[in-house]
XYZ file of C-alpha atoms in Angstrom:
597
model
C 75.278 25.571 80.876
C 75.476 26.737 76.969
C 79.008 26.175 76.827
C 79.092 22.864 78.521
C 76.149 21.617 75.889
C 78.386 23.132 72.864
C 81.334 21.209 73.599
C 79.534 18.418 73.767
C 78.078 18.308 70.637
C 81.978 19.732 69.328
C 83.365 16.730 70.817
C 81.070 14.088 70.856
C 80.519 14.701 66.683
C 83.960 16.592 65.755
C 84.677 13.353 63.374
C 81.834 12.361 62.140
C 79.349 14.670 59.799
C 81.948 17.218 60.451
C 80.721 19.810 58.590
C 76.884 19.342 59.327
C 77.940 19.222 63.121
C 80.011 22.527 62.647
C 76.855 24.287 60.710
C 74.591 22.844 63.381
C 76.594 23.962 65.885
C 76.937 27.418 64.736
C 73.100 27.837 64.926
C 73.118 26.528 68.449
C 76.341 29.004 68.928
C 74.189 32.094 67.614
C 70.343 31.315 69.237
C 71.842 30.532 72.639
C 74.561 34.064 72.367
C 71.535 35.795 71.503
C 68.868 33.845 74.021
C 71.159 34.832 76.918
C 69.293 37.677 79.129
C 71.621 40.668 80.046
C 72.372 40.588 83.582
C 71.981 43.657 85.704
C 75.051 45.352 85.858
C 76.600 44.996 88.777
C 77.506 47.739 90.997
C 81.536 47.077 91.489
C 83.415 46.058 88.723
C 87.682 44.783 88.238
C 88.170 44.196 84.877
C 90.587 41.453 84.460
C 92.544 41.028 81.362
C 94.696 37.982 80.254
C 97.451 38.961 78.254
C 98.464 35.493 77.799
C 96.930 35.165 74.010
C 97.042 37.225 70.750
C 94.650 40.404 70.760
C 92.999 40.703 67.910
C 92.602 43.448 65.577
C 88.790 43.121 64.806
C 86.730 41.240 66.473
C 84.241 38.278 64.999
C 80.824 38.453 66.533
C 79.683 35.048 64.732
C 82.791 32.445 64.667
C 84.387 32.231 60.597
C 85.162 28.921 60.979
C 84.648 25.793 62.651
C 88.242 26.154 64.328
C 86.901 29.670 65.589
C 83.968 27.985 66.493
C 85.858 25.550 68.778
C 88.073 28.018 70.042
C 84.691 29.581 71.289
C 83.499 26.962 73.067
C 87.059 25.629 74.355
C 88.920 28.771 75.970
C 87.568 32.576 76.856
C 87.588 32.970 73.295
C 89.380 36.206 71.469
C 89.676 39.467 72.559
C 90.380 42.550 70.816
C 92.980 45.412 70.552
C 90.374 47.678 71.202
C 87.844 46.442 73.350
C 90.878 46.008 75.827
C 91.330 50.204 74.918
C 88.240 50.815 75.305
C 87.367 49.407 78.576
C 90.587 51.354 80.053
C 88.976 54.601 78.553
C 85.651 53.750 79.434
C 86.390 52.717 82.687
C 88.604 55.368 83.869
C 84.965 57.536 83.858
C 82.776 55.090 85.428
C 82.608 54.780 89.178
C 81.379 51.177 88.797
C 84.829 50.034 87.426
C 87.312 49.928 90.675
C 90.090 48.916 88.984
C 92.023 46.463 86.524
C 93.968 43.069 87.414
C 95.962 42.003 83.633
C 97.901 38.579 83.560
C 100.916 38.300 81.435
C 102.752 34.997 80.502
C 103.848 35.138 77.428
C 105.646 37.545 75.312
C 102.618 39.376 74.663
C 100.790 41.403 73.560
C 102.636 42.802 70.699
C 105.204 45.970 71.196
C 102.988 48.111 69.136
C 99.589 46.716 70.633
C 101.147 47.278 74.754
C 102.139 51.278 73.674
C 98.127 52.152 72.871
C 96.962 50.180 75.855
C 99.982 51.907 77.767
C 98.180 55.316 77.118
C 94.498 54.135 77.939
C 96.015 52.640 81.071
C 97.585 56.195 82.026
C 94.903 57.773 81.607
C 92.700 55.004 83.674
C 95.285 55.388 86.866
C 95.206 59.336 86.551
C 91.612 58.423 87.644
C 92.451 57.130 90.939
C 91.998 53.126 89.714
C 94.231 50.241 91.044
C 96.530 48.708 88.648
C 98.075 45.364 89.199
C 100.202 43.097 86.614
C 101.078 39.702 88.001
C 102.553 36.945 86.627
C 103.593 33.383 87.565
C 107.000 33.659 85.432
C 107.406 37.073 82.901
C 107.645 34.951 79.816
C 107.515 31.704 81.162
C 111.564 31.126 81.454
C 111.401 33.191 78.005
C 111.799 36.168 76.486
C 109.375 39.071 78.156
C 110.278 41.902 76.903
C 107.304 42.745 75.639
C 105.153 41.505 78.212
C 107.143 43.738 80.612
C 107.083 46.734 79.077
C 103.297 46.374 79.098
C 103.196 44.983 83.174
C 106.078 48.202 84.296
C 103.245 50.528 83.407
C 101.320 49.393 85.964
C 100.701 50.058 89.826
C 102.102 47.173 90.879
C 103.643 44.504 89.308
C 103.554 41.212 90.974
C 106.036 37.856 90.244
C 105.069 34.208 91.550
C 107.860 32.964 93.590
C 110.151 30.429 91.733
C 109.135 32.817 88.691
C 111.018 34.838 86.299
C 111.567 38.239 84.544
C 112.892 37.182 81.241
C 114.161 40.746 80.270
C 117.151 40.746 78.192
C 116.695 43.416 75.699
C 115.689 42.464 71.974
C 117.516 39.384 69.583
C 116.297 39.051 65.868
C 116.519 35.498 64.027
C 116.240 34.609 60.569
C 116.688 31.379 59.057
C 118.527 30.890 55.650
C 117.940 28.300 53.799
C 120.089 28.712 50.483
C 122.413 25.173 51.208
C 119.454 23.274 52.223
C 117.528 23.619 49.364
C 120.765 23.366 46.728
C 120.949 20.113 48.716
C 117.410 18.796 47.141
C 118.538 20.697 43.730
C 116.537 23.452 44.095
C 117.224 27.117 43.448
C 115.082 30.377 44.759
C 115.635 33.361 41.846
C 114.470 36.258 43.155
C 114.487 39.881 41.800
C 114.247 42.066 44.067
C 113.802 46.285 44.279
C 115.961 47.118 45.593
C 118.726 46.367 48.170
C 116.837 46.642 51.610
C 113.978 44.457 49.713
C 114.657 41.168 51.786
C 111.698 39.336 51.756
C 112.874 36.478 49.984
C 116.520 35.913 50.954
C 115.769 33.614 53.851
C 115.355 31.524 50.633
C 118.181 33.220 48.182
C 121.279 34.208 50.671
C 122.800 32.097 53.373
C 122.964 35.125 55.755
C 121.777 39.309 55.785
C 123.295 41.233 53.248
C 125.132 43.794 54.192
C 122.460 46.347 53.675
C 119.713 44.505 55.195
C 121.834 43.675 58.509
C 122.811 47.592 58.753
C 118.446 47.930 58.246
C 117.494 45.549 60.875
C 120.087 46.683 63.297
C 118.309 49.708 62.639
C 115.215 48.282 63.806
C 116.318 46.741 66.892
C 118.104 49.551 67.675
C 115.206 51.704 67.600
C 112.805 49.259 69.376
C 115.107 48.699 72.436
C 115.453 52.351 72.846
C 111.558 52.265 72.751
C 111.810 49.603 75.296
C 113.897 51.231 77.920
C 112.396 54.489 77.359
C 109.125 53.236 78.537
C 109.977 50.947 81.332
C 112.277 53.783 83.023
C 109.695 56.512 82.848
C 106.791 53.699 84.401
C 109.382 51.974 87.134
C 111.006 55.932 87.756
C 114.289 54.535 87.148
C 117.005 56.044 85.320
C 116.742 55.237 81.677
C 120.919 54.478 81.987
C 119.923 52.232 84.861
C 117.313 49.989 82.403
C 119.660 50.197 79.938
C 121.778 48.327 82.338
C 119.133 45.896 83.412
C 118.104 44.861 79.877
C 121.516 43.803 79.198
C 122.339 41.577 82.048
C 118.880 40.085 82.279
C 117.162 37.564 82.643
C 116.013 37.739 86.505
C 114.896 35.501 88.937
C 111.856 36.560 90.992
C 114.048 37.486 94.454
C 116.590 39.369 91.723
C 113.619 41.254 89.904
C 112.343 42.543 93.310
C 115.724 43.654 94.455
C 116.469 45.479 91.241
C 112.793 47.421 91.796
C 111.601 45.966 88.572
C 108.682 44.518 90.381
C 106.752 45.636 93.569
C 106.148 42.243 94.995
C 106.941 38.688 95.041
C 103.456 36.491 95.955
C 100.622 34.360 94.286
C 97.412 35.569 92.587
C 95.725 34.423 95.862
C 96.935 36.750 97.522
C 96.137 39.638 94.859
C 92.073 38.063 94.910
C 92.263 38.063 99.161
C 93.408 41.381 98.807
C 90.920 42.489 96.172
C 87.751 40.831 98.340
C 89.176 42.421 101.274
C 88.694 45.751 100.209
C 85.842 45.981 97.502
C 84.029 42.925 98.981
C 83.374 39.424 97.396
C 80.518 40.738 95.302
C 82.514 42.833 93.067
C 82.707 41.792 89.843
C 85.448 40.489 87.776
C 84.844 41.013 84.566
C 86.737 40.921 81.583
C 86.643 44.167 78.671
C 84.470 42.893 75.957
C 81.836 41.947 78.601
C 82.204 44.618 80.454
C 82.140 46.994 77.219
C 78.486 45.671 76.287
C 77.045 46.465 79.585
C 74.438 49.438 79.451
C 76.369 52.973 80.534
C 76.809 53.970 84.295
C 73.432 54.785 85.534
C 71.375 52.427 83.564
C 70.499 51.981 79.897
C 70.365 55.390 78.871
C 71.527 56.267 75.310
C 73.229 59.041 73.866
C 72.793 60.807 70.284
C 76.270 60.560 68.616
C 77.455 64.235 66.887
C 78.429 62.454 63.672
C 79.027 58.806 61.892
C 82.679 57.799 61.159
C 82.886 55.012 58.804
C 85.532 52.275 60.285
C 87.180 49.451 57.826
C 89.616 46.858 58.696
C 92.264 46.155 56.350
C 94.263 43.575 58.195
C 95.807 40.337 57.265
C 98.147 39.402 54.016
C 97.051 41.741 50.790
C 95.770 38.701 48.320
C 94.491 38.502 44.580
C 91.525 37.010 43.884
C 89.737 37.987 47.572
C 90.261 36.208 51.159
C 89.829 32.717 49.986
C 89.660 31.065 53.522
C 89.049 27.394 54.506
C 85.248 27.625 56.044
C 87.337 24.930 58.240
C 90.416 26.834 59.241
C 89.684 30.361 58.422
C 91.864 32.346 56.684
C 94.727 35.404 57.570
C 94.086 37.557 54.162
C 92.184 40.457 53.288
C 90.010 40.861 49.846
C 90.928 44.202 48.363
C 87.535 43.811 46.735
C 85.575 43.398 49.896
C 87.929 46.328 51.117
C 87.315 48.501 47.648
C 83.619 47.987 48.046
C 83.681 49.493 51.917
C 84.949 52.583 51.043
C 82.273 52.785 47.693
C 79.782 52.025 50.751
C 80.669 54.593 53.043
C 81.649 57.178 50.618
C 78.100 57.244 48.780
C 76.929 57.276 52.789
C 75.308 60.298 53.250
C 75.640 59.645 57.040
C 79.098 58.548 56.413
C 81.312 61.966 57.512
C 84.344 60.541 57.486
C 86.602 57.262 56.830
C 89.191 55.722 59.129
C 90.965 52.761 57.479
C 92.811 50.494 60.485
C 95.800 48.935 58.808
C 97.824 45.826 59.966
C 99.072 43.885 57.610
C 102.736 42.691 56.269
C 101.667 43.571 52.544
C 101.501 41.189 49.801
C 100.354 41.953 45.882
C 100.787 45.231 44.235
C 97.945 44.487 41.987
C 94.646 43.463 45.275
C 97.050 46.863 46.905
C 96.541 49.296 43.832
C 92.767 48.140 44.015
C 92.333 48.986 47.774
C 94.876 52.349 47.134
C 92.395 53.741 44.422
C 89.255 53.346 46.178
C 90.607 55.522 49.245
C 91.116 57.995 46.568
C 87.628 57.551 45.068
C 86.359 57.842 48.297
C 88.422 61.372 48.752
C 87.102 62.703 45.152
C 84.114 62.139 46.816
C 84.254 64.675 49.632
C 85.192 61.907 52.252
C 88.471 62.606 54.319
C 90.489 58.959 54.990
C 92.241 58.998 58.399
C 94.689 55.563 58.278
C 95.550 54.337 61.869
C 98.428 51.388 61.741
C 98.703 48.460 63.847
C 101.297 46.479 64.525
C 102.352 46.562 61.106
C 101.804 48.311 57.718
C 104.471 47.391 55.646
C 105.124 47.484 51.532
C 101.704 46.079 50.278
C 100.622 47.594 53.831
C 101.923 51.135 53.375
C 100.886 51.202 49.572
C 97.082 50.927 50.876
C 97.864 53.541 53.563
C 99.796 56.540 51.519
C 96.924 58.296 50.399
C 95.253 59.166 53.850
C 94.671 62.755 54.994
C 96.655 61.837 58.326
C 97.981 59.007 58.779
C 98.614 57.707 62.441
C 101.153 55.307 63.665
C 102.652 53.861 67.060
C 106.155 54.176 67.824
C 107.248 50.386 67.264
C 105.002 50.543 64.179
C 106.964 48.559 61.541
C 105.868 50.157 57.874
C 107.763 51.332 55.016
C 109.792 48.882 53.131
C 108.402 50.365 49.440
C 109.872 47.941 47.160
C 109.003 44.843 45.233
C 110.073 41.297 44.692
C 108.990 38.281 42.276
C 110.984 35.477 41.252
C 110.483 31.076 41.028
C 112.000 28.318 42.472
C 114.061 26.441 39.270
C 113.682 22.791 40.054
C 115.508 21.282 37.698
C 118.067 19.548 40.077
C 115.349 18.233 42.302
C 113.542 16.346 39.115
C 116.565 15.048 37.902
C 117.576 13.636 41.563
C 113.529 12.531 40.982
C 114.537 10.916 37.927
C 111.756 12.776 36.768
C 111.188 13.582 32.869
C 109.960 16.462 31.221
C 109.466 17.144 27.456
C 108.091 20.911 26.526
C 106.254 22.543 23.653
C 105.756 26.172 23.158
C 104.162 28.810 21.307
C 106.241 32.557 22.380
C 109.685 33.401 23.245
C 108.725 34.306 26.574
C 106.658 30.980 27.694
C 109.592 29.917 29.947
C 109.378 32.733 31.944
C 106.973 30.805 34.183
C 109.057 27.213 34.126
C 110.380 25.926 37.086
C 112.884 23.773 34.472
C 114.941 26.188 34.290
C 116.685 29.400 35.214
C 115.674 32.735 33.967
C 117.790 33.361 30.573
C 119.175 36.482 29.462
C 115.944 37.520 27.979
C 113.878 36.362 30.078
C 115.665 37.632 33.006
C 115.447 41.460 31.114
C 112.135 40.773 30.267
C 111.269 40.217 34.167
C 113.787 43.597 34.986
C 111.101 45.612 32.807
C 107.543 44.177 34.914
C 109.729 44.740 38.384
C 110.806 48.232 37.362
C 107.189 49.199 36.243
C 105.699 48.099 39.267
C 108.519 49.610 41.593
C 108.624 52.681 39.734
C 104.381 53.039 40.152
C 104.932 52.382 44.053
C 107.130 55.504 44.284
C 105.614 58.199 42.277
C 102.461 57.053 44.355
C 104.449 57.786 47.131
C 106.314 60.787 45.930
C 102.699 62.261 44.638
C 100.696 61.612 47.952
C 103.117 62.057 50.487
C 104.531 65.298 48.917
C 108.341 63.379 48.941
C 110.265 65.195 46.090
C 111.680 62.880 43.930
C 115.091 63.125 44.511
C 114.463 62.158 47.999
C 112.447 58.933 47.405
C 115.591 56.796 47.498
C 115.694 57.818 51.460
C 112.918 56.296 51.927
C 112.155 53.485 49.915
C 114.709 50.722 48.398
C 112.402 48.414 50.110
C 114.136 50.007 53.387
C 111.311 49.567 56.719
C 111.269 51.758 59.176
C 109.926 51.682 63.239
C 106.675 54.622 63.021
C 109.037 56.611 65.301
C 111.445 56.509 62.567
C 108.891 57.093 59.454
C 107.153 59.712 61.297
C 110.530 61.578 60.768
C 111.065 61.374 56.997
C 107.400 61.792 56.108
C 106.160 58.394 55.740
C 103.710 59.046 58.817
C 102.409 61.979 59.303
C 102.131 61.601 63.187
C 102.777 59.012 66.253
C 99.567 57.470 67.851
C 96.889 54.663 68.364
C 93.515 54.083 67.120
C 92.306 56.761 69.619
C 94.334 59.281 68.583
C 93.110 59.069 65.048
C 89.484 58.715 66.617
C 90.233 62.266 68.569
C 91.746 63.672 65.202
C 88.392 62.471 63.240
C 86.265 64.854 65.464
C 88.962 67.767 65.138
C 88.635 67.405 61.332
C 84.796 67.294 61.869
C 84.765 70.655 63.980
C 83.645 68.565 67.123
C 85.081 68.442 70.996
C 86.771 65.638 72.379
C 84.350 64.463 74.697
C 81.400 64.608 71.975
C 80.124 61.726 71.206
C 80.558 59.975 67.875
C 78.929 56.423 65.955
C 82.061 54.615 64.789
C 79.939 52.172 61.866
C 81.849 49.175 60.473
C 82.056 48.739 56.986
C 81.211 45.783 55.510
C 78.990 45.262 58.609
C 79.682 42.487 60.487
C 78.740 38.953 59.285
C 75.298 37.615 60.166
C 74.257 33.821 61.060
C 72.955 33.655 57.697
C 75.576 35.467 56.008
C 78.303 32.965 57.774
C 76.020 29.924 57.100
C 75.608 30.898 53.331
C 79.507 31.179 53.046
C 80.501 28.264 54.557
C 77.831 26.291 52.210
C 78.815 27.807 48.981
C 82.607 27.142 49.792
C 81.489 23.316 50.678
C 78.865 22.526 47.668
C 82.169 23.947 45.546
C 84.312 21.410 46.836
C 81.918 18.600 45.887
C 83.153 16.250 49.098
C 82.512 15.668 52.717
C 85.584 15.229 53.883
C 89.364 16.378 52.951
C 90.767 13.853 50.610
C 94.447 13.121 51.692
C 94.634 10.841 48.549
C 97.072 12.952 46.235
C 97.416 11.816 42.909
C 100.736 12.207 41.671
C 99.577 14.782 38.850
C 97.810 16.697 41.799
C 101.281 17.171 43.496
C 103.119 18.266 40.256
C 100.449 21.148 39.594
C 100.719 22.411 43.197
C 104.924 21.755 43.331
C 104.628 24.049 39.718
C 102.196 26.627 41.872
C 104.201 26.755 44.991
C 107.371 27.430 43.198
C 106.424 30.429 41.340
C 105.899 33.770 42.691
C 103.717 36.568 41.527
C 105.304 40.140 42.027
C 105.171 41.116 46.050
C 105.166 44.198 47.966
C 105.771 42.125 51.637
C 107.554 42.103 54.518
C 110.525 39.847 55.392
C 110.212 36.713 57.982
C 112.112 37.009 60.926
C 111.533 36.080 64.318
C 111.640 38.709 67.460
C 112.403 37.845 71.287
């Protein structure tokens, strides 16, 4: 009933009074979350999980923006990483929980994301728990891969008729687009540290350089052994066998079944008949963020933790100047400040034991990732030890904010490294003249045309730029040499702006061991002196956002905008200042773009 009178008020008002309807609705969105009364927990349980969407690192108890908001109201709304870890762990102790039905579709979740639930999910069959993956087509005539190696790890994998197993082993892509912008007069200088440092040449190079194609090769190599490794050990085939498979794939459902990569060809139905048949029509199916706010097994009976971990989030691009999101959009960047002020808060926590920092993030500016890096090391001159878990990804900016923890945790297809650093403009000097537009120029330094998109870097400008690129670079590797205890002799092995799969860093001393957010969770209470089954109060810092605290945001970001609505009306001396923006670059510690199937 809440939901039905939300997107009515979403729909009926999404155009007009936009933003009073999305503030409005937000207060509807937070008395009715909170008005609903907690049902009685129900006395059979299947959690159901649909793979068919991103998982999210950390989840956002009030919406961040009116998109969010929507997306609330419109579909089953996000799930998390580890909620979906936690109800497998959870779960696998609770005689409540029968067992788990997961849906794949897409190519998802991510590699990295499917090898931690892989491990709750072992240890939630060891239990004696069904375990069935089905899917109407493995990728939806796509690329599964991922999706697979997520669905062979469980009991049974089911495939729709007419469906397929889009298996084929991994393909990277990367567009260049040198010619195309040469075309419109435009040319992307970048200077870059140093020759595995490839974030920009989708823009500089019409193809890999020969270093970077060797790197990524590397990478793919390494992931598809990852791949194969996984699905052999799960589907008891021979890993020569999957080898085999990968390569000559895709599969149609009658093939998959004959080539015992799945268990059975039928409809979800079926799987639900089945399901009722045996635990009864009562049994509820639930899915892990519901199920992992229900009161324990055996009613609503609390337990005293042994000891308060402080948990921050550092996920999303590595920005100066804070998050900056659209209160209408949202926003996919960190604020080292808001991260730098976490650790102050749980370091001066006298509660606060210990600090885990949960990286994902494909880097961004050395400055905002210097800030976050010297508050984990305030935090540790403090008497707090940092454990760093990493996501999906922890790379350049990412790894720079990560060095410094006292263990530092990765998965296997973990993509981190790449320490190296790139800045550089767009010159668009051909693309005003094709304009036919005019520029005349004053100045007061030699140096003032460092900045200028007229023109390319000269000689001494071009040195001049050498010296900031080789300070910064040269700061990123003693930092890396000093807390990773890599002599410096060695640090060309592992930086160059080279990245690296966590199976591969964990070799050469960039990670210190292979493992999920658990794992660093279970190494937390070793480093405290406590057992593995003792309880502990993981705390978020900064807490979660309240009502008010959302509602105050999104206000301040509107009254400093002045309108009511976007203005699409761009003035022509609007566009030149954002062109001039867009086509200079600040230095970057980032990962390149490239697109995995």
């Amino acid at each position: 009933m809440f939901r039905s009178l939300l997107k009515f008020f979403v729909y009926a008002f999404a155009v007009a009074g936009f933003l009073t309807v999305g503030l409005v609705g937000l207060g509807i969105w937070a008395v009715g979350h909170n008005a609903v009364p907690r049902p009685k927990p129900p006395e059979k349980i299947i959690l159901v999980v649909n793979f068919n969407e991103n998982l999210v690192e950390k989840y956002e108890e009030i919406p961040t923006s009116l998109r969010s908001l929507v997306d609330t109201v419109t579909s089953e709304g996000q799930l998390s990483l580890h909620d979906v870890v936690y109800a497998l762990e959870r779960g696998s102790k609770d005689k409540r929980v029968q067992g788990i039905v997961a849906l794949f579709g897409a190519n998802l979740p991510r590699l990295a994301q499917s090898q931690e639930i892989r491990a709750a999910l072992e240890k939630f069959r060891a239990s004696g728990k069904f375990a069935i993956a089905f899917s109407e087509s493995y990728g939806g005539f796509g690329p599964a891969n991922n999706a697979y190696y997520l669905a062979s790890a469980f009991e049974q994998v089911w495939l729709q008729p007419v469906g397929n197993l889009g298996l084929s082993g991994l393909r990277m892509e990367q567009p260049f687009a040198k010619t195309a912008l040469e075309k419109f007069g435009v040319k992307a200088h970048f200077v870059e540290r140093e020759e595995y440092k490839s974030a920009m040449q989708f823009l500089s190079q019409d193809g890999m350089t020969a270093p970077v194609r060797v790197m990524m090769q590397s990478i793919l190599d390494d992931l598809n052994g990852q791949l194969a490794a996984g699905i052999a050990v799960s589907r008891k085939l021979p890993l020569v066998r999957v080898q085999e498979l990968m390569a000559k794939g895709p599969y149609t459902a009658q093939e998959a079944l004959e080539r015992k990569l799945v268990d059975k060809v039928g409809y979800l139905d079926e799987i639900e008949q089945q399901l009722d048949g045996k635990f009864g029509k009562k049994a509820a199916k639930m899915r892990p963020d519901i199920y992992a706010s229900l009161p324990p097994d055996g009613g609503d009976v609390g337990v005293t933790p042994k000891a308060t971990v402080a948990l921050i989030f550092a996920d999303g691009e590595i920005k100066d100047g804070g998050r900056r999101e659209s209160p209408w959009s949202g926003g996919g960047a960190m604020d080292p400040h808001e991260i730098a002020t976490a650790f102050q808060s749980a370091a001066d926590n006298k509660d606060v034991k210990l600090i885990l920092m949960r990286v994902d993030s494909p880097g961004g500016s050395p400055t905002a990732s210097e800030t976050i890096r010297r508050a984990v090391t305030q935090a540790q001159a403090k008497g707090k030890k940092v454990i760093v878990s990493m996501g999906a990804m922890a790379g350049s900016g990412g790894y720079w904010i990560a060095m410094n923890g006292d263990r530092i945790f990765a998965d296997p297809a973990t993509l981190t490294g790449s320490i190296g650093v790139v800045a550089g403009k767009f010159v668009l000097a051909g693309l005003f003249e094709k304009l036919g537009v005019k520029w005349d120029v004053l100045k007061t330094g030699d140096y003032t045309g460092l900045w200028s998109t007229l023109h390319d870097y000269t000689p001494e400008e071009q040195a001049r730029m050498d010296v900031m690129i080789d300070d910064t670079y040269r700061t990123f590797r003693d930092h890396v040499s000093k807390a990773r205890k890599i002599p410096a002799a060695k640090m060309p092995d592992v930086s160059k702006g080279r990245i690296f799969t966590g199976a591969q860093a964990v070799k050469i001393g960039l990670v210190d061991e292979l493992g999920g957010l658990r794992d660093a969770v279970l190494y937390a209470k070793t480093s405290l002196g406590l057992k593995s089954t003792d309880p502990i109060m993981l705390q978020q810092f900064p807490a979660p956002m309240t009502v008010e605290d959302r509602v105050t945001a999104m206000l301040r970001q509107y009254f400093e905008r002045g309108i009511v609505m976007p203005d699409f009306k761009i003035s022509l001396e609007q566009a030149g200042q954002w062109l001039t923006r867009a086509a200079l670059m600040p230095a970057s510690a980032r990962m390149p773009y490239w697109q995995m199937n």
